[in-house]
PDB file of C-alpha atoms in Angstrom:
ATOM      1  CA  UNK A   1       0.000   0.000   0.000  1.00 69.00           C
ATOM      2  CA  UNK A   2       1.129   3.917  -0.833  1.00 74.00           C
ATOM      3  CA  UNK A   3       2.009   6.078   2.476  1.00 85.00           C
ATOM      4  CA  UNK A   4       3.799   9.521   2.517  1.00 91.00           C
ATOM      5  CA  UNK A   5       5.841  10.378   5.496  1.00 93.00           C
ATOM      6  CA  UNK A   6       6.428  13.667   6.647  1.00 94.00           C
ATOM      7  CA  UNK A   7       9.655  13.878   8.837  1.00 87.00           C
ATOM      8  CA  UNK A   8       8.824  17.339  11.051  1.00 87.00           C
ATOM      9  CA  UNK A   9       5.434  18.091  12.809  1.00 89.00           C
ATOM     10  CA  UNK A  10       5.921  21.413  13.693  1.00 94.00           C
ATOM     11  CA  UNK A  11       8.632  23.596  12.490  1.00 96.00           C
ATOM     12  CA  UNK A  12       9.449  27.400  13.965  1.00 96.00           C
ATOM     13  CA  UNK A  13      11.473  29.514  11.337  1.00 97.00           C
ATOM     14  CA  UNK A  14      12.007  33.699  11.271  1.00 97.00           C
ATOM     15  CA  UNK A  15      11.735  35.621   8.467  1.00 96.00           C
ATOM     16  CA  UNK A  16      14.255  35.281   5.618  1.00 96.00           C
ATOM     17  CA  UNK A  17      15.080  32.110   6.576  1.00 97.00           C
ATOM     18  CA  UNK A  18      15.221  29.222   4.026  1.00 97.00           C
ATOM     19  CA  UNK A  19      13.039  26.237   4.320  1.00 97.00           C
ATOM     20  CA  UNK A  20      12.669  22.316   3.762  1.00 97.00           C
ATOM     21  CA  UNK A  21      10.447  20.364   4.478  1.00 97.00           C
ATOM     22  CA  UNK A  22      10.709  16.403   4.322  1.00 96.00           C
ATOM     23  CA  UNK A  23       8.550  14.281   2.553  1.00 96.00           C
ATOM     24  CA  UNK A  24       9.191  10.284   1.651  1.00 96.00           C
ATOM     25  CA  UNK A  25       6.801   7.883   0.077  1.00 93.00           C
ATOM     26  CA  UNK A  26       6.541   4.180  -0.560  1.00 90.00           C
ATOM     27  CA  UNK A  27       4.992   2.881  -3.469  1.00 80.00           C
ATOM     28  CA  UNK A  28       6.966   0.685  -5.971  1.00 72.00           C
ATOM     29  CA  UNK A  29       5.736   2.450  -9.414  1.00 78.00           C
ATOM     30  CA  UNK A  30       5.022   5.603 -11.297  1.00 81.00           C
ATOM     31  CA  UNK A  31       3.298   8.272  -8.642  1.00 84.00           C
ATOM     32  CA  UNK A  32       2.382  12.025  -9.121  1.00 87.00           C
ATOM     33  CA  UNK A  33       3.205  13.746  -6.311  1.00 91.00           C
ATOM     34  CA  UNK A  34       1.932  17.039  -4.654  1.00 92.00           C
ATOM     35  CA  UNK A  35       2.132  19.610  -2.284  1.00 95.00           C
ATOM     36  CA  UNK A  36      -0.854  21.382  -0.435  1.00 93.00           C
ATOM     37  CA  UNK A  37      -1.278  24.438   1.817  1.00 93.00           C
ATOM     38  CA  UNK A  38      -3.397  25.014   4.252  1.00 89.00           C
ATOM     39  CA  UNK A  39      -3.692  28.744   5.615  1.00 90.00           C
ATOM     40  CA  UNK A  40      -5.276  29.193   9.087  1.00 86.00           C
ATOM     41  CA  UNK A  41      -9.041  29.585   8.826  1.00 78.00           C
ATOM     42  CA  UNK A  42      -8.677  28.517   4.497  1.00 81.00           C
ATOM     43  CA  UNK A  43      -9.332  25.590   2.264  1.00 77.00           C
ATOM     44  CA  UNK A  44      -6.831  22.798   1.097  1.00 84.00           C
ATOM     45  CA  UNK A  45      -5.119  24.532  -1.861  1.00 87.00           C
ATOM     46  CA  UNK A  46      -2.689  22.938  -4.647  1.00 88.00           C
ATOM     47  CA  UNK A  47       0.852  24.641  -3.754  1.00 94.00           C
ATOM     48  CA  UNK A  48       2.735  22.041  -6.776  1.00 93.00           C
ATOM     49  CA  UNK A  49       2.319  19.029  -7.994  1.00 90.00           C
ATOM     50  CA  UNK A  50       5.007  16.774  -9.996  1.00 91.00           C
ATOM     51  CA  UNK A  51       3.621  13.942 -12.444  1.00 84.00           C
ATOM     52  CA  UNK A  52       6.498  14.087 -15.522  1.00 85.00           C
ATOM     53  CA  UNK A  53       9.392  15.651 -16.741  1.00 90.00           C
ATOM     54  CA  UNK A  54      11.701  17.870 -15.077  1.00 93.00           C
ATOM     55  CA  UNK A  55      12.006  16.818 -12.082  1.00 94.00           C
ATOM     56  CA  UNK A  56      12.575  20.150 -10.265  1.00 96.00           C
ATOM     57  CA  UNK A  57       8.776  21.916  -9.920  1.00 95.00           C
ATOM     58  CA  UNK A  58       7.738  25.323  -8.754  1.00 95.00           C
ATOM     59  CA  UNK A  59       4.677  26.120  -7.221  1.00 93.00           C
ATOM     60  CA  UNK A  60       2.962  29.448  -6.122  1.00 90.00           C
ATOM     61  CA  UNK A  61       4.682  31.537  -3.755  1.00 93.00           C
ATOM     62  CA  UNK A  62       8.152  30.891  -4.561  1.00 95.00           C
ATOM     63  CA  UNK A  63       8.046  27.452  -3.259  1.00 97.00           C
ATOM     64  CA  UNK A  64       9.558  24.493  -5.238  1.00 97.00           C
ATOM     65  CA  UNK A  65       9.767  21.204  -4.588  1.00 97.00           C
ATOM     66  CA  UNK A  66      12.275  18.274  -6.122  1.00 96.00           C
ATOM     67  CA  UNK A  67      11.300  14.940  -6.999  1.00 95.00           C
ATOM     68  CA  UNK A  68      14.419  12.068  -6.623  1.00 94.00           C
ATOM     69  CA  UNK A  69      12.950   9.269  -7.264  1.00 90.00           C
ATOM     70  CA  UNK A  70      16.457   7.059  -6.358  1.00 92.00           C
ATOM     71  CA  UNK A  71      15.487   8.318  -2.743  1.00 94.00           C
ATOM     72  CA  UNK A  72      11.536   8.264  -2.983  1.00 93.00           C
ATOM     73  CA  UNK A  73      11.701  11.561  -1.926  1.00 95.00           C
ATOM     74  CA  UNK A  74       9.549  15.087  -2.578  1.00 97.00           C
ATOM     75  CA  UNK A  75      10.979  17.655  -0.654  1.00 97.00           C
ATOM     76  CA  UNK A  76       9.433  21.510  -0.071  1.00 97.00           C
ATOM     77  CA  UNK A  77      11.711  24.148  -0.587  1.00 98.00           C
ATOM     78  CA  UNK A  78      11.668  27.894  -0.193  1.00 97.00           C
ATOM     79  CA  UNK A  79      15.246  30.269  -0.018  1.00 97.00           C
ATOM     80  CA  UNK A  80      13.235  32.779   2.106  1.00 97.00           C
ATOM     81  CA  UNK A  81       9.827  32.240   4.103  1.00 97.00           C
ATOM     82  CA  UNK A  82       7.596  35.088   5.188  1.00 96.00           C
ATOM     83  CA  UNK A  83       5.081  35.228   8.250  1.00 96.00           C
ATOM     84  CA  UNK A  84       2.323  34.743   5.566  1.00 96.00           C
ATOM     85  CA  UNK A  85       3.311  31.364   4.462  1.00 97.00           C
ATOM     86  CA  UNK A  86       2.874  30.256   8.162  1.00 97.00           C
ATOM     87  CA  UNK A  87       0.383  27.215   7.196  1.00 95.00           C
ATOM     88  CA  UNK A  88      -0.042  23.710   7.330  1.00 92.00           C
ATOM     89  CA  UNK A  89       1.923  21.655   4.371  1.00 95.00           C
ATOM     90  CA  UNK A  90       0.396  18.261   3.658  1.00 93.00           C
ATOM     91  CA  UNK A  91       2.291  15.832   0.869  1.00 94.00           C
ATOM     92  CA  UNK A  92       0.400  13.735  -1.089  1.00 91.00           C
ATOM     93  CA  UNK A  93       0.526  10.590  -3.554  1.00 88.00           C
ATOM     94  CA  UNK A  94      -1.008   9.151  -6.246  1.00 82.00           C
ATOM     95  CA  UNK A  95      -0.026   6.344  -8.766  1.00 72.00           C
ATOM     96  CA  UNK A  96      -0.558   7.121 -12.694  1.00 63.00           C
ATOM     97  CA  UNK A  97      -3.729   5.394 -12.715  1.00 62.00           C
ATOM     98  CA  UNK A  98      -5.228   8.525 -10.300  1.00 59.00           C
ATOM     99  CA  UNK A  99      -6.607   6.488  -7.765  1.00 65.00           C
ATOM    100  CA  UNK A 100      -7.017   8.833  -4.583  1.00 70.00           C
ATOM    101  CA  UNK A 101      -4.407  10.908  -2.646  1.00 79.00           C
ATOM    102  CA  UNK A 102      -2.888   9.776   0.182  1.00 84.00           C
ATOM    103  CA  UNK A 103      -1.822  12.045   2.255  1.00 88.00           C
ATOM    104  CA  UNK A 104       1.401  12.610   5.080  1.00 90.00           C
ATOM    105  CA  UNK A 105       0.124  13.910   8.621  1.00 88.00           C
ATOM    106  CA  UNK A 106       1.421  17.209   7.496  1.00 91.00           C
ATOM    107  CA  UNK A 107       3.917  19.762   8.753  1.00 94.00           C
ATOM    108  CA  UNK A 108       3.073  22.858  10.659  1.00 94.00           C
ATOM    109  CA  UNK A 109       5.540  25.719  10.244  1.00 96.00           C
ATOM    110  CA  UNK A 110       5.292  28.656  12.323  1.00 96.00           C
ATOM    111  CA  UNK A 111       7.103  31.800  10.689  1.00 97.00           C
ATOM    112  CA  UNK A 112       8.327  34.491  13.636  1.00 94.00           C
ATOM    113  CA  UNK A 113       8.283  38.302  11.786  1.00 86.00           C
TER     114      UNK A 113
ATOM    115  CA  UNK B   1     -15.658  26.972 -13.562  1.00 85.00           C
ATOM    116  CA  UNK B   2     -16.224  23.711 -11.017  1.00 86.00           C
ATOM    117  CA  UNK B   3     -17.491  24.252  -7.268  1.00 89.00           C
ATOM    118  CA  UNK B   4     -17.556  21.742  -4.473  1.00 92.00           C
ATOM    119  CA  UNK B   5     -20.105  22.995  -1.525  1.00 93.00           C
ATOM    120  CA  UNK B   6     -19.811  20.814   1.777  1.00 95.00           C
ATOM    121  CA  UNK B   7     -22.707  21.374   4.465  1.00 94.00           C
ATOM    122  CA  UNK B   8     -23.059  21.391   7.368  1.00 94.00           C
ATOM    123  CA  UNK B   9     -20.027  23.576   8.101  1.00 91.00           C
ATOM    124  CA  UNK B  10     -19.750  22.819  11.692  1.00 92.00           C
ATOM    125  CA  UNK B  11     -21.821  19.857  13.819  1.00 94.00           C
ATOM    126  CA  UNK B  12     -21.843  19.218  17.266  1.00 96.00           C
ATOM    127  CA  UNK B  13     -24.015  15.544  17.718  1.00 96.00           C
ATOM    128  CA  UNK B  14     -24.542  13.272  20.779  1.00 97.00           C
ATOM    129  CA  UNK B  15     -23.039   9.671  20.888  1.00 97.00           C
ATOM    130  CA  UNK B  16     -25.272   7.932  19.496  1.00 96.00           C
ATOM    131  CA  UNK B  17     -27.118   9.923  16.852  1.00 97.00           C
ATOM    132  CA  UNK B  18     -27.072  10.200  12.989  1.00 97.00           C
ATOM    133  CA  UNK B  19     -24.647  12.122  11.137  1.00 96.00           C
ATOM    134  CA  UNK B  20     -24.676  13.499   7.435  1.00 97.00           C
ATOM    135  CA  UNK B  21     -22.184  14.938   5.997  1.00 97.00           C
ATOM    136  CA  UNK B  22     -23.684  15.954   2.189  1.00 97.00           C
ATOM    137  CA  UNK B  23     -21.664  17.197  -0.566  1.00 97.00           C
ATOM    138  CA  UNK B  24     -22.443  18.510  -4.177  1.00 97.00           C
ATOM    139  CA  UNK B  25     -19.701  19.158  -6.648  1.00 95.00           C
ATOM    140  CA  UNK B  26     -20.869  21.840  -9.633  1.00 94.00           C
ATOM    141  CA  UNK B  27     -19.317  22.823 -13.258  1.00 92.00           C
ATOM    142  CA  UNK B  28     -18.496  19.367 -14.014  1.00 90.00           C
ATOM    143  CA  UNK B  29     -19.333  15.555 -15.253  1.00 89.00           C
ATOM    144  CA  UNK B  30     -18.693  12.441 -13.437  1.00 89.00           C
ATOM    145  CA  UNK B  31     -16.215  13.808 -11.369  1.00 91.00           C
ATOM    146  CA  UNK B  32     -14.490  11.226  -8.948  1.00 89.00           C
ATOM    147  CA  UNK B  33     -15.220  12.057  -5.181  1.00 92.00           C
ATOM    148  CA  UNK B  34     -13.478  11.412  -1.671  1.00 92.00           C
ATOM    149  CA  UNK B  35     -13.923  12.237   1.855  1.00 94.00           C
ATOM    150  CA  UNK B  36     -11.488  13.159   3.949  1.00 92.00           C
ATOM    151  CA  UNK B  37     -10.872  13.010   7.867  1.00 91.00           C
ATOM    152  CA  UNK B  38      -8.592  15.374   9.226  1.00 84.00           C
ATOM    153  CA  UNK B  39      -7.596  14.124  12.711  1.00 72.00           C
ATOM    154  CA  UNK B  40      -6.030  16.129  15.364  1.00 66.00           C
ATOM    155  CA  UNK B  41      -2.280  14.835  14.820  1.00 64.00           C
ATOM    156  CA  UNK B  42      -3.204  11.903  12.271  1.00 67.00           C
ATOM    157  CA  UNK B  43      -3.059  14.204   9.379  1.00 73.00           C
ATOM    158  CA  UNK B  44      -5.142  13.815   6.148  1.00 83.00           C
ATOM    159  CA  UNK B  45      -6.963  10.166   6.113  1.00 85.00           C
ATOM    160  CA  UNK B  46      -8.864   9.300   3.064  1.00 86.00           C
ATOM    161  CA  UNK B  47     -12.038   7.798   4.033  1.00 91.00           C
ATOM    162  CA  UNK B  48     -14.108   6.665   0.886  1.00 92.00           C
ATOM    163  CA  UNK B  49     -13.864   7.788  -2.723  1.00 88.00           C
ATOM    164  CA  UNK B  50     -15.911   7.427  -5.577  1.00 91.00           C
ATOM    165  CA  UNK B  51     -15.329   7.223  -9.585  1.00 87.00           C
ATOM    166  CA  UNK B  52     -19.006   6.674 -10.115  1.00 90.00           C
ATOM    167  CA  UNK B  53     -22.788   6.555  -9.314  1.00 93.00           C
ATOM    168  CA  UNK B  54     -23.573   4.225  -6.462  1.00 90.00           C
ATOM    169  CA  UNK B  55     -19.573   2.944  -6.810  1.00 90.00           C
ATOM    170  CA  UNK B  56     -17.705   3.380  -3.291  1.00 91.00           C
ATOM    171  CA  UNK B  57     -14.104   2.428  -2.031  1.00 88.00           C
ATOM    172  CA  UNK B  58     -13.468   2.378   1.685  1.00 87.00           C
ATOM    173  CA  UNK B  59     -10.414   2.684   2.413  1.00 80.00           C
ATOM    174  CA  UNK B  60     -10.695   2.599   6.615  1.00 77.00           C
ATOM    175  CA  UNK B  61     -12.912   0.377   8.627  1.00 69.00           C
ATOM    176  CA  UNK B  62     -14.945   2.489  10.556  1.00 78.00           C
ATOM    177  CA  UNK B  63     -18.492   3.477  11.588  1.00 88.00           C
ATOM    178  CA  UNK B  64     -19.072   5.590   8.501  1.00 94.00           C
ATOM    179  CA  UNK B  65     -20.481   5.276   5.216  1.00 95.00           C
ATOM    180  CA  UNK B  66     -20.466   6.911   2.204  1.00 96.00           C
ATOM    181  CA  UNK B  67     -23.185   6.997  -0.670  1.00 96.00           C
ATOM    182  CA  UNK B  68     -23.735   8.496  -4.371  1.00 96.00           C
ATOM    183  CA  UNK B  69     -26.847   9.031  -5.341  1.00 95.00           C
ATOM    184  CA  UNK B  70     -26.567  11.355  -8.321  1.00 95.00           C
ATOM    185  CA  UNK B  71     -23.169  11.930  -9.994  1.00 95.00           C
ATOM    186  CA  UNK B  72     -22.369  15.381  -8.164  1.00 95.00           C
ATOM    187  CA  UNK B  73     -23.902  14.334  -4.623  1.00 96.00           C
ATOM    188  CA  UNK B  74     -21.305  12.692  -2.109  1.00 97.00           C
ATOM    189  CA  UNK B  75     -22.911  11.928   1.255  1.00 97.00           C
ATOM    190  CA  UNK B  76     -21.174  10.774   4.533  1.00 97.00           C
ATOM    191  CA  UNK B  77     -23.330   9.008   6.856  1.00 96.00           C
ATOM    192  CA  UNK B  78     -23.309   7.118  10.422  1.00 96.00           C
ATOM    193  CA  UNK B  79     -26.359   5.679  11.977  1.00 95.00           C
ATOM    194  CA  UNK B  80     -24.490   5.633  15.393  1.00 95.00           C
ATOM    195  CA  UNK B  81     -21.863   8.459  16.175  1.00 95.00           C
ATOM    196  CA  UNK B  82     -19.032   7.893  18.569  1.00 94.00           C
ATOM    197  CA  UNK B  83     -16.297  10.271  20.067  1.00 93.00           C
ATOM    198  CA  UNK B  84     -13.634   9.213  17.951  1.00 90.00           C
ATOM    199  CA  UNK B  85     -15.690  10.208  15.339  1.00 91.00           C
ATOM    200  CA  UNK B  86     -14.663  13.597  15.893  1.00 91.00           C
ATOM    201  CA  UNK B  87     -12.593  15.619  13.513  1.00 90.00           C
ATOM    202  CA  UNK B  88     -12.839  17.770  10.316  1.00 90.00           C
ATOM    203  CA  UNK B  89     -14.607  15.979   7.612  1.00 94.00           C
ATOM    204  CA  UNK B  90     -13.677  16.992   4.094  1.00 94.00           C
ATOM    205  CA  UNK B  91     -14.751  16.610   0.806  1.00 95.00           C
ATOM    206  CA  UNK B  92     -12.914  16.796  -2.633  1.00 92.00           C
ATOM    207  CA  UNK B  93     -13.364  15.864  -6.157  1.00 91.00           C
ATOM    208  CA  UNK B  94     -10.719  14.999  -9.120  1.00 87.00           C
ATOM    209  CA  UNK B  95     -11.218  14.801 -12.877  1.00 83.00           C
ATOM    210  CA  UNK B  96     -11.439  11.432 -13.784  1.00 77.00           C
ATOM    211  CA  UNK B  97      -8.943   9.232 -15.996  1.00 64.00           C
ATOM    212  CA  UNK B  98      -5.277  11.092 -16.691  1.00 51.00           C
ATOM    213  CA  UNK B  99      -2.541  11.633 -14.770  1.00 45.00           C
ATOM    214  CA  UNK B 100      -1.449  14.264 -12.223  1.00 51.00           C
ATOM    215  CA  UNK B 101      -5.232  14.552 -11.166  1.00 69.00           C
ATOM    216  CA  UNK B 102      -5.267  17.724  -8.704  1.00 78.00           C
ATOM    217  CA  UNK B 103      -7.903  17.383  -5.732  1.00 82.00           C
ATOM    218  CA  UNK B 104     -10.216  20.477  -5.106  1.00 86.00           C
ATOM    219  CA  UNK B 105     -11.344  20.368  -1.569  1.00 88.00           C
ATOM    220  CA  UNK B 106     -14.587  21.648  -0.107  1.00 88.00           C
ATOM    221  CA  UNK B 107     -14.543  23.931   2.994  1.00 86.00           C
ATOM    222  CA  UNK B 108     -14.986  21.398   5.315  1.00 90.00           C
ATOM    223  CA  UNK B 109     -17.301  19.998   8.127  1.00 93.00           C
ATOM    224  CA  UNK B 110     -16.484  20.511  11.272  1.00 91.00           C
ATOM    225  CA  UNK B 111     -18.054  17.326  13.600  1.00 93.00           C
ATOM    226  CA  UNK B 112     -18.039  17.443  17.876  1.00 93.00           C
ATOM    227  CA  UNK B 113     -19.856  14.455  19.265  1.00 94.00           C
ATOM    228  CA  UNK B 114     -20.298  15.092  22.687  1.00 96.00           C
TER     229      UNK B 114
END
């Protein structure tokens, strides 16, 4: 069966300062893989999602996230977070044939301004 | 342009009781459906989905149920709640068939039993 791990619950970061966030799955074949946001008090929303080609993807909001598929890994990146991207961060899998998401427990990250 | 609407928006039940949960998805054909549990800590659980009329995965054992009646209508149902039945319930639809399918996610029910 898929599952997505998510390596931090809850991480604190200031302003400015560059972000990753860990994300691993398990499933032997071809997956799409996404990122979602959640904003205090807001929907789910689609932050990037990586299904072909270059493996290197960038979302909204200056976040990007790179698929290495050698390490079964999709990992959230931003160079400089602002107090507004303080949200929850869910990663997510599917395999080609779209059958549903599965999600990781998701990361909260707190940004100090 | 597609809209998913999720009612009630928040719930507060006995042990016990009923629950539904209805959704309706709008702009769009045969989309497939899911529900959701967000659990304090637990993260994002999927709960059923659906690619069709009166067609249902489960993908948890639980004390839930999930129906289609019409091809936009996605209902979550118990006939007897219990506290671990709390959480926020949501709902979500894909295009069907392809690749890459994004999910669009409703605003969410937010269920107390008590």
């Amino acid at each position: 069966a898929q599952s997505v791990s998510q390596h931090n619950h809850h991480v604190i970061l200031s302003e400015a300062a560059s972000l990753e966030l860990g994300c691993n799955y398990s499933y032997g074949g071809t997956v799409n893989l996404f990122w979602y946001v959640q904003y205090p008090g807001q929907h789910l929303q689609l932050l990037l999602k990586y299904f072909s080609g270059d493996p290197l993807v960038k979302g909204i909001k200056g976040f990007e996230a790179e698929f290495i598929k050698s390490k079964f890994s999709f990992n959230l990146r931003k160079p400089s977070v602002q107090w507004s991207d303080t949200a929850e961060y869910f990663c997510a899998v599917n395999n080609q044939a779209g059958t549903a998401l599965i999600f990781g427990k998701g990361t909260t990250l707190s940004v100090s301004s | 342009s597609q809209t998913i609407h999720q009612w009630p928006a928040t719930l507060v039940q006995p042990v016990g009781s009923p629950l539904s949960l209805e959704c309706t998805v709008e702009g769009t054909s045969n989309p497939n459906l899911y529900w959701y549990r967000q659990a304090a800590g637990r993260g994002l659980q999927l709960l059923f989905y659906s690619v069709g009329i009166g067609q249902i995965s489960s993908e948890v054992p639980q004390n839930l149920s999930a129906s289609r009646p019409q091809d936009r209508q996605f209902i979550l149902s118990s006939k007897k709640l219990l506290l671990s039945d709390s959480g926020f319930y949501l709902c979500a639809w894909s295009f069907t068939g392809g690749i890459g399918n994004t999910i669009y996610f409703g605003e969410g029910s937010w269920l107390t039993v008590v």
